[in-house]
Short mmCIF file of C-alpha atoms and ligand atoms in Angstrom, two decimals:
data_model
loop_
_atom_site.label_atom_id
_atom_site.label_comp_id
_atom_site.label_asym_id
_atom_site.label_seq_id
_atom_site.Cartn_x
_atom_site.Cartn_y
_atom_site.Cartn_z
CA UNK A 113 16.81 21.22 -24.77
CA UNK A 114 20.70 20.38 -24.03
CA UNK A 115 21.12 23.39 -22.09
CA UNK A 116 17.77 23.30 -20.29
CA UNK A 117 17.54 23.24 -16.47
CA UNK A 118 17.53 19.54 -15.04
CA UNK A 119 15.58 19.05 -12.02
CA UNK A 120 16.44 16.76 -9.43
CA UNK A 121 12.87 14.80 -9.97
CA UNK A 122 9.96 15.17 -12.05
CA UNK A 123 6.51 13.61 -11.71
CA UNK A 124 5.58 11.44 -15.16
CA UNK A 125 2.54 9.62 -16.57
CA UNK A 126 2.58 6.73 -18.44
CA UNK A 127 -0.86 5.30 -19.51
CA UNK A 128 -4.14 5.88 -18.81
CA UNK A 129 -3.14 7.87 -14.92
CA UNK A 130 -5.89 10.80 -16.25
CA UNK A 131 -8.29 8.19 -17.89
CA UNK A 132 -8.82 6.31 -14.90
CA UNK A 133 -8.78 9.24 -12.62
CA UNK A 134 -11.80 10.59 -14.65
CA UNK A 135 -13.62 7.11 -14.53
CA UNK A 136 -13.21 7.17 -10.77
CA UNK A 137 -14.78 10.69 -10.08
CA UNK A 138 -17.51 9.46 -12.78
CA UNK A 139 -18.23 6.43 -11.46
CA UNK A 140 -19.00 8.10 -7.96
CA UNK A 141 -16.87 6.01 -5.78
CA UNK A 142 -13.81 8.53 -5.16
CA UNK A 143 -13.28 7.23 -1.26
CA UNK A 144 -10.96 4.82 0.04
CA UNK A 145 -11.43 0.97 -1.03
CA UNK A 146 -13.06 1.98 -4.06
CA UNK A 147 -12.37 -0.66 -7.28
CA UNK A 148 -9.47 0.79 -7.97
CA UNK A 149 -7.73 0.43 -4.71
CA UNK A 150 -8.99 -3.16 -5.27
CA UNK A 151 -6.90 -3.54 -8.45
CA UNK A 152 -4.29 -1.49 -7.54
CA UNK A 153 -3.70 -4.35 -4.17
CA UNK A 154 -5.05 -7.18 -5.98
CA UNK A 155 -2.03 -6.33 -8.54
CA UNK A 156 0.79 -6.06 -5.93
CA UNK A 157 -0.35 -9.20 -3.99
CA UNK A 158 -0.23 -11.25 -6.99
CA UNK A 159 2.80 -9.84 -8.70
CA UNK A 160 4.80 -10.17 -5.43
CA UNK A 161 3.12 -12.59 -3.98
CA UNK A 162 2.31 -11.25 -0.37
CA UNK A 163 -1.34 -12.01 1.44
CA UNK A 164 -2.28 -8.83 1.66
CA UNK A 165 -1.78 -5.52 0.54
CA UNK A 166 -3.19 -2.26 1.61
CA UNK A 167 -3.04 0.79 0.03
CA UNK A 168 -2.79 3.63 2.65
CA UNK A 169 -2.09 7.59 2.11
CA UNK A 170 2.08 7.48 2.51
CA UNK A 171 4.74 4.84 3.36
CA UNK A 172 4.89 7.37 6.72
CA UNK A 173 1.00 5.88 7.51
CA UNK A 174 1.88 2.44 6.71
CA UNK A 175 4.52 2.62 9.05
CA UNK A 176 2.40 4.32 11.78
CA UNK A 177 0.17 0.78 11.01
CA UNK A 178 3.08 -1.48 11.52
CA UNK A 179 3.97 -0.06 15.35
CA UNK A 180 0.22 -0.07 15.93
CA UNK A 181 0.27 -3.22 15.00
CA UNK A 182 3.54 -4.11 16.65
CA UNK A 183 1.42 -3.26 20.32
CA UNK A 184 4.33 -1.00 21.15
CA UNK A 185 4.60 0.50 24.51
CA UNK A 186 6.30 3.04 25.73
CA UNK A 187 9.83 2.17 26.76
CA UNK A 188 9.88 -0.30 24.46
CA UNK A 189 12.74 -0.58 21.74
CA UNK A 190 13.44 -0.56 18.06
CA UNK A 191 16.26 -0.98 15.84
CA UNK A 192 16.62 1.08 13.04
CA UNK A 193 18.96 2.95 10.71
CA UNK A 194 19.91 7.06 11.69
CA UNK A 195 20.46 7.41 7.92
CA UNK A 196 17.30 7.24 7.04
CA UNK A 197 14.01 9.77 6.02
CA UNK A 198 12.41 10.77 9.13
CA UNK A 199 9.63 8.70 8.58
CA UNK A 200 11.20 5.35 9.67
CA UNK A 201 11.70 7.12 13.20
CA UNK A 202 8.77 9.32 13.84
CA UNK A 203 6.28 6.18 13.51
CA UNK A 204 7.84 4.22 16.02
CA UNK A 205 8.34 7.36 18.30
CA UNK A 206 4.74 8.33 18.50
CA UNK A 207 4.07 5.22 19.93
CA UNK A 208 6.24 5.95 22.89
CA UNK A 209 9.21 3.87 21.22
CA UNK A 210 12.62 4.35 22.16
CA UNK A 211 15.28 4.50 19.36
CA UNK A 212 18.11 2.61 18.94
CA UNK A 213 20.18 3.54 16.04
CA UNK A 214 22.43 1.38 14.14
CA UNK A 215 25.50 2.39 11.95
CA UNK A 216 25.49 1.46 8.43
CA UNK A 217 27.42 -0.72 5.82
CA UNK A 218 30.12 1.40 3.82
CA UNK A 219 28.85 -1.17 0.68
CA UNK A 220 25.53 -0.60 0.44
CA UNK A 221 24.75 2.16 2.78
CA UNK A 222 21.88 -0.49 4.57
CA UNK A 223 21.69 -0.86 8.29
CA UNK A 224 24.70 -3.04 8.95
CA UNK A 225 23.57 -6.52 10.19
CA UNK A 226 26.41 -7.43 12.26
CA UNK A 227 25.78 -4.28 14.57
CA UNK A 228 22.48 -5.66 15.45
CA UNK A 229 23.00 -7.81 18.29
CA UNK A 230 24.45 -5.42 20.45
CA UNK A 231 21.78 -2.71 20.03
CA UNK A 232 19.40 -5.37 21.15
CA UNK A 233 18.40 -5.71 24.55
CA UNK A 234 15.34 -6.77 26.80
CA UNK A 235 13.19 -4.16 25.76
CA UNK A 236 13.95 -4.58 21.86
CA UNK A 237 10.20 -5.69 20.08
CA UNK A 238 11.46 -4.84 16.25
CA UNK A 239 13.91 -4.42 13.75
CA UNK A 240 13.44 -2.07 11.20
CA UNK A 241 15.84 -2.71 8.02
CA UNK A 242 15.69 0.26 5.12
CA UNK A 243 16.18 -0.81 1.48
CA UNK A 244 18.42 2.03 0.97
CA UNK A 245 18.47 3.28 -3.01
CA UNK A 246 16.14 -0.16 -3.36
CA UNK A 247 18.95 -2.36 -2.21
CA UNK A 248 18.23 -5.26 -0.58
CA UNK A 249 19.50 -5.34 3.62
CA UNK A 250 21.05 -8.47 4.63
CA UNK A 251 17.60 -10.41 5.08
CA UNK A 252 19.47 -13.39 5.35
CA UNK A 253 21.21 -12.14 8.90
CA UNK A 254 18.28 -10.29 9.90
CA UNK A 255 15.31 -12.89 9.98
CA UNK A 256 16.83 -15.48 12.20
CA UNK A 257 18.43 -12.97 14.34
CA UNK A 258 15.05 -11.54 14.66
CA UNK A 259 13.34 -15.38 15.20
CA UNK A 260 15.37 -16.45 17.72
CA UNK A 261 15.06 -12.91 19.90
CA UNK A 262 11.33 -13.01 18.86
CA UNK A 263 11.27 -9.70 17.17
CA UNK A 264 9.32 -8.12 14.55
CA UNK A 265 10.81 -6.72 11.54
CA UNK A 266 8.94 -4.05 9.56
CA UNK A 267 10.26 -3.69 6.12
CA UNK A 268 10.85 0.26 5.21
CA UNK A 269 10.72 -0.67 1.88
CA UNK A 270 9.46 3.07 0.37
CA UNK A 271 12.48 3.01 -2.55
CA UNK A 272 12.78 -0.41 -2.54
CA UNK A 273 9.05 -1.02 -4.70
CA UNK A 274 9.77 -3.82 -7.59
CA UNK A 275 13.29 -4.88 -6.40
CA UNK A 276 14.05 -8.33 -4.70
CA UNK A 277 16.76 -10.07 -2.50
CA UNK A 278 17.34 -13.66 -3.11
CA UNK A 279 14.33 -13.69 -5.73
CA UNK A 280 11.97 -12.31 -3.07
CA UNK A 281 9.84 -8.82 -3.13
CA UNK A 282 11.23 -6.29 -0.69
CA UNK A 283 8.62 -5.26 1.64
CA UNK A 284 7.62 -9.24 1.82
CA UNK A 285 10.49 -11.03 3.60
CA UNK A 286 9.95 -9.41 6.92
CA UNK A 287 6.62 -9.61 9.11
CA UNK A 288 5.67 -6.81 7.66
CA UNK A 289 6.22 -4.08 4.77
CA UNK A 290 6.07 -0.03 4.07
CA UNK A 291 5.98 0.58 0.40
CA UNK A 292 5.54 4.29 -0.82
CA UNK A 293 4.25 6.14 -3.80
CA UNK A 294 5.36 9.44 -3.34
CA UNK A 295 6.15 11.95 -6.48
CA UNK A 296 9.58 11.01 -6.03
CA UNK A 297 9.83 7.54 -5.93
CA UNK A 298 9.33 4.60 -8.66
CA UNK A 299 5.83 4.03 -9.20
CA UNK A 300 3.87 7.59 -7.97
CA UNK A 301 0.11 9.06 -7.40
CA UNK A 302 1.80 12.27 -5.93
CA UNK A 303 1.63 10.81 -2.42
CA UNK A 304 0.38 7.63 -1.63
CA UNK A 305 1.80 3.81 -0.29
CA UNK A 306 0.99 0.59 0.75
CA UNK A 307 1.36 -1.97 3.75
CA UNK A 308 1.86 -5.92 3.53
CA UNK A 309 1.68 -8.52 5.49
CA UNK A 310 1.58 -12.35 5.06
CA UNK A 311 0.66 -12.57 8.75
CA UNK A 312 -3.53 -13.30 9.13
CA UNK A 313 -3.72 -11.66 12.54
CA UNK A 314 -2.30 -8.90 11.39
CA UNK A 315 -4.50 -8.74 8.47
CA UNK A 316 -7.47 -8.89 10.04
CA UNK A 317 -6.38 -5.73 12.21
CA UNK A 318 -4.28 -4.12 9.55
CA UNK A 319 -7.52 -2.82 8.17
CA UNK A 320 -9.76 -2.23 11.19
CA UNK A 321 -6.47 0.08 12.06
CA UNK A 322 -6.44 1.40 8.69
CA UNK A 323 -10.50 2.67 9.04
CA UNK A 324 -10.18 4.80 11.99
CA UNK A 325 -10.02 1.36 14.50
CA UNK A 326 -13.88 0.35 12.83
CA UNK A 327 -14.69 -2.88 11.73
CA UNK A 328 -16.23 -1.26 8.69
CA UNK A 329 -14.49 -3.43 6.30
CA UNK A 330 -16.38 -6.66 8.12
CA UNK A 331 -19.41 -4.78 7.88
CA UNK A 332 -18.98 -4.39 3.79
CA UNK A 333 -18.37 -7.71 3.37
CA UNK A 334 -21.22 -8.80 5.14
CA UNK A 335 -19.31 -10.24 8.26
CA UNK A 336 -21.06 -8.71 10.96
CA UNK A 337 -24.66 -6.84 10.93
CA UNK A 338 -23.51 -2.97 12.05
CA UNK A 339 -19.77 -1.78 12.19
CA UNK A 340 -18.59 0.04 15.46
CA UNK A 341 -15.30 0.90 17.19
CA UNK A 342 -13.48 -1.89 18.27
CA UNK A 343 -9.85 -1.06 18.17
CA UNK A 344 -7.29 2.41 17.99
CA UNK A 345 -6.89 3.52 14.44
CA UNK A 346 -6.56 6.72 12.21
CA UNK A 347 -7.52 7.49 8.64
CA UNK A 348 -4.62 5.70 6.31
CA UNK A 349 -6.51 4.87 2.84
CA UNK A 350 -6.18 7.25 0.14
CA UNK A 351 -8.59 8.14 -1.99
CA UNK A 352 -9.91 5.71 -5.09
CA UNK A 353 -8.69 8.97 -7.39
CA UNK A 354 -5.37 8.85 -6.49
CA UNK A 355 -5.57 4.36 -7.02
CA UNK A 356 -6.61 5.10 -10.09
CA UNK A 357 -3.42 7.05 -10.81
CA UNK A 358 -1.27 4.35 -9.21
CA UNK A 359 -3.17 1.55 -10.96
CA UNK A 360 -2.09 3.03 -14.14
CA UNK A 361 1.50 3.30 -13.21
CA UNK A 362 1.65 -0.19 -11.83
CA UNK A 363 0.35 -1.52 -15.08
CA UNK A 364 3.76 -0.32 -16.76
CA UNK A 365 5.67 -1.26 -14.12
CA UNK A 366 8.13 -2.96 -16.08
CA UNK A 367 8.36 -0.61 -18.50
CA UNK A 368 9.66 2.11 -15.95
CA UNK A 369 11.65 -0.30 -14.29
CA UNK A 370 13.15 -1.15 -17.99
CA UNK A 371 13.65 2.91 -18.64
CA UNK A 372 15.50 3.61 -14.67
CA UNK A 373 17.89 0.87 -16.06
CA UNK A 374 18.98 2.39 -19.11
CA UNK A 375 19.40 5.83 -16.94
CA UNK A 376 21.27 4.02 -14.35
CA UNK A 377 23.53 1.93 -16.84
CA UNK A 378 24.15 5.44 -19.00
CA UNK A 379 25.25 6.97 -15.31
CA UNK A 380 27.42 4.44 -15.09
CA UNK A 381 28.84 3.94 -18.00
CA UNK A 382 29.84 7.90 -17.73
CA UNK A 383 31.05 7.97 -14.44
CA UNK A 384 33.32 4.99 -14.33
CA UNK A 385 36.11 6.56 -15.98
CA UNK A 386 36.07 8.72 -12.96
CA UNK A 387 35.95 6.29 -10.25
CA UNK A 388 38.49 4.76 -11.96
CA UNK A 389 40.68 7.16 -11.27
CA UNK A 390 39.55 7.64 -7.74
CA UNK A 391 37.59 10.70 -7.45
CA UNK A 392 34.70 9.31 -6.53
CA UNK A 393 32.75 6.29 -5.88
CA UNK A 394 29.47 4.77 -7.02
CA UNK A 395 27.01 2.58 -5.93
CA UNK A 396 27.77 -1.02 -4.81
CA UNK A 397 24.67 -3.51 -5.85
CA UNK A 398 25.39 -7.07 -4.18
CA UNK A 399 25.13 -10.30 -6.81
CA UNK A 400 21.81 -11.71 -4.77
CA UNK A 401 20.49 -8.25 -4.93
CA UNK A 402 17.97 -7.23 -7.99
CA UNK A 403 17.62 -3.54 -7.99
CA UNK A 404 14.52 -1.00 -9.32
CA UNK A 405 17.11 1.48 -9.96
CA UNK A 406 15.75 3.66 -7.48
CA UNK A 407 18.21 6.40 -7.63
CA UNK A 408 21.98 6.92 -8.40
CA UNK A 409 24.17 8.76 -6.28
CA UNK A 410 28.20 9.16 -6.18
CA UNK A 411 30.21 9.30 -3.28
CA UNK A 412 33.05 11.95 -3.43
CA UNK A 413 36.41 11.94 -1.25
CA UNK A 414 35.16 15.03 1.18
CA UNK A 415 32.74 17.41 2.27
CA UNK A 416 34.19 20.26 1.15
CA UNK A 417 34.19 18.74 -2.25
CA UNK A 418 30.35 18.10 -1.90
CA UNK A 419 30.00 21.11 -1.16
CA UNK A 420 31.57 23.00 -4.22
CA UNK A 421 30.23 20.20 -6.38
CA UNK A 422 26.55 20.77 -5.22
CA UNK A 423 27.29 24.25 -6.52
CA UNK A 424 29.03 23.81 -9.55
CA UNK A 425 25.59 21.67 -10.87
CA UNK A 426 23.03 23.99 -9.65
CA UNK A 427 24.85 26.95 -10.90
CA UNK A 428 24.90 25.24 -14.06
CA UNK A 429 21.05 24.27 -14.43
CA UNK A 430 21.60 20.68 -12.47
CA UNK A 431 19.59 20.29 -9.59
CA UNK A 432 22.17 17.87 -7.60
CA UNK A 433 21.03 17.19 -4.12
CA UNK A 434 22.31 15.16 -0.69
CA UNK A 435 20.49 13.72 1.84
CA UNK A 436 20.24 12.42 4.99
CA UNK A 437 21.01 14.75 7.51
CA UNK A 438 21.59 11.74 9.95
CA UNK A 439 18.51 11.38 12.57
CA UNK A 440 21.14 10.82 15.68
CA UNK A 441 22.60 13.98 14.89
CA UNK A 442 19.58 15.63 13.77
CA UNK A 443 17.75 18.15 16.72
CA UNK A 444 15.55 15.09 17.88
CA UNK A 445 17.59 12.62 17.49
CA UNK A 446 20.09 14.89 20.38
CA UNK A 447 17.69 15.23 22.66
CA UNK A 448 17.95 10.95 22.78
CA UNK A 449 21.36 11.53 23.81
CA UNK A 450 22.83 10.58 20.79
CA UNK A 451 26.19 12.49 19.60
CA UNK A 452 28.58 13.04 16.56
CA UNK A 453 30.84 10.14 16.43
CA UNK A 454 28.65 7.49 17.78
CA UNK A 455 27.93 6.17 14.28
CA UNK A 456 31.04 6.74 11.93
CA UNK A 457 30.11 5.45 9.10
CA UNK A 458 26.71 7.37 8.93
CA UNK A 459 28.44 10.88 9.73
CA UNK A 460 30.82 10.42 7.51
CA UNK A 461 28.66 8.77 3.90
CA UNK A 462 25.84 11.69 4.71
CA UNK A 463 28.23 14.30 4.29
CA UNK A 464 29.84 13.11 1.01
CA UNK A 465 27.13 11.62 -0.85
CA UNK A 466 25.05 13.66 -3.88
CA UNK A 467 22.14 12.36 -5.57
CA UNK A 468 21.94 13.28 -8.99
CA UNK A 469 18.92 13.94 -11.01
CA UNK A 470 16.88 10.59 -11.92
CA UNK A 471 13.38 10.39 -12.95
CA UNK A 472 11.19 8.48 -16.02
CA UNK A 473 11.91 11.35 -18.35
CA UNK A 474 15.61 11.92 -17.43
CA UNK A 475 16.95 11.65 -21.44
CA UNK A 476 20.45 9.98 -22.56
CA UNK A 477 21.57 13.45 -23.55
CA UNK A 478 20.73 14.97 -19.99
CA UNK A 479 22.29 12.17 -18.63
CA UNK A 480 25.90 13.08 -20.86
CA UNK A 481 25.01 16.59 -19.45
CA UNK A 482 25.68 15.92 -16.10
CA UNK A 483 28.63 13.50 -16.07
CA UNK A 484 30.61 16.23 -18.62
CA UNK A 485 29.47 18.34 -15.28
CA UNK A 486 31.16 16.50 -13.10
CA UNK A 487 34.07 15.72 -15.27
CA UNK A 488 34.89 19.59 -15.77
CA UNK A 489 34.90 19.70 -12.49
CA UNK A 490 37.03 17.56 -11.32
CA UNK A 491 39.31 18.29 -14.24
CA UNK A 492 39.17 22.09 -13.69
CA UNK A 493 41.43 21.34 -10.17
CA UNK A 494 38.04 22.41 -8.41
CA UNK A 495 38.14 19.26 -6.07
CA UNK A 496 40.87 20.57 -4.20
CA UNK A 497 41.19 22.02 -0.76
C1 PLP B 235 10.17 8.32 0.88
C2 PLP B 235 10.51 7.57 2.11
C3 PLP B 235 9.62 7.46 3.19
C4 PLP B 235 8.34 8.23 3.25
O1 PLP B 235 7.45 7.93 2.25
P1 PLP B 235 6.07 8.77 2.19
O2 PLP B 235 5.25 7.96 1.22
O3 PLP B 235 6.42 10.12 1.68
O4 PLP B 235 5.50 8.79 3.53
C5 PLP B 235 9.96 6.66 4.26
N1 PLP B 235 11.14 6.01 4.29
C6 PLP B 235 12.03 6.10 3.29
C7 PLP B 235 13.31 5.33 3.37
C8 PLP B 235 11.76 6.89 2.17
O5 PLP B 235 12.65 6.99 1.18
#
């Protein structure tokens, strides 16, 4: 298998994912809010102790929730990262928000917190921090900052499921929280996530939101006699099939935590001797931060080194990949007025960064695999110009 293809990600089960998918279609309740939706959120309010959860169909609907939820109007701003998925934006921006990006830290590649204040203004209603890699942001900075400008901050915490800053859950420090279950992340039912909230009024709307702006949940629980329209909304809960699929994962969820660790230790382990000697650089996880070894990525001295190194890999069976094309710079993000060299340290990380291959299955050997890659690289004189 040594000189098999690696792929950058690969979906995994662990348990009983196909057991309980069958016992859902059996027991004829394969709609949202089913039992298993109940466990799965029962689970992840306990375990990280958070009022409620909610499972919805992405971390992208969960964060459509949070700027209903937020009441924004148009004109109204947030703060957020530009290296970030598209999702953090494209919520906030269908509700007629406008964007203000922030650069980010050089450490930890998180929205840097002492950039905040001055992309705050009047109009500003939220914050939006991004666990990058499942690092915590600088919670500590953000929340009072936020408090005493009466913000909201919404937690994008879709890598960040299982990992804590100062011994708290990401996804349960801010008002409110965007977890994600997508194929490529930790914990997976091919696409799925979850919002949280401590805050009882948003709880109460959080799931009249979540089913289509209908008080149908009330009406279930025997709260009011018929259920009707009473609020804007969309369809954001998945499917009791694809719970029962998560609620397997989640009951291993140490065990895949445990198994990312060994990866990410083992990528380490091989690629210090290069950092070492300066060729590139790896990730930076902050004492008061507890990972979930989301992903690892290196950071190499140039582009044009990414470039041939991206190459190298995937010529030799390693799917190596980058990411994020910045959103200021991106076609959208132009049209905002935003422009190369507005956020330095953003342009420059998101064209020398490469994600390497990391998923449950990812093997020791595979691992070995791609660091004598990237070893025979840089000692074949291919990093130069
Ligand atoms: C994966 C991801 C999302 C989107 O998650 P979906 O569940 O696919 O909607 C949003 N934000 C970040 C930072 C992500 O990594």
């Amino acid at each position: 298998m040594d000189n098999g293809y690696i792929p950058f990600n690969k979906p995994f089960i662990i348990g009983k994912e196909l057991y309980y998918v069958a016992q859902s279609v059996l027991s004829a309740h394969t709609a949202g809010d089913g039992p298993y939706s109940r466990r799965c959120e029962a689970l992840l309010e306990e375990r990280f102790s958070v009022a409620q959860v909610l499972l919805t169909t992405s971390c992208t609907s969960a964060l459509e929730m949070a700027a209903i939820l937020c009441d924004i109007a148009p004109g109204d701003e947030v703060v957020l990262p530009s290296y970030t998925f598209v999702s953090t934006a494209n919520a906030f921006l269908l509700r007629g928000a406008r964007l203000r990006f922030v650069d980010i830290r050089p450490d930890t590649l998180n929205l840097d917190e002492t950039r905040l204040e001055e992309a705050i203004s009047d109009r500003t209603v939220a914050i939006i921090p991004v666990h990058y890699a499942g690092i915590g942001c600088e919670m500590d900075a953000i929340m009072p900052l936020a408090r005493q400008r009466g913000l909201s901050v919404i937690e994008d915490a879709a890598q960040g499921v299982n990992a804590r800053y100062r011994g708290a859950y990401l996804g349960t420090i801010g008002d409110m929280g965007a977890y994600s279950f997508h194929e490529t992340k930790n914990f997976i039912c091919g696409e799925g996530g979850a919002f949280l909230t401590h805050d009882p009024d948003f709880v109460r709307r959080a799931e009249i939101v979540r089913e289509k702006g209908t008080n149908r949940p009330q009406f279930f629980r025997g709260e009011v006699d018929k259920y009707t329209w009473v609020d804007i909304g969309s369809s954001y809960l998945p499917s009791d099939m694809l719970a029962a699929f998560l609620y397997a994962q989640l009951e291993h969820m140490d065990e895949i935590t445990a198994k990312r660790q060994r990866i990410y230790a083992a990528y380490q382990a091989a690629l210090q001797p290069l950092a070492s000697q300066g060729l590139l650089s790896l990730p930076t996880i902050p004492g008061h931060c507890e990972p979930n070894h989301h992903m690892f990525y290196i950071v190499v001295g140039d582009h044009a080194t990414r470039t041939r190194l991206l190459a190298y890999l995937n010529q030799r069976g390693v799917n190596a990949v980058f990411h994020y094309v910045p959103l200021h710079t991106s076609p959208v993000g132009q049209t905002m007025g935003y422009r190369r060299g507005m956020l330095p340290v953003t342009e420059d990380v998101s064209e020398r960064l490469i994600r390497l291959p990391f998923f449950y299955e990812l093997t020791e050997s595979e691992v070995s695999r791609v660091a004598e890659l990237i070893a025979a690289f840089f000692a074949g004189g291919q990093a130069g110009a």
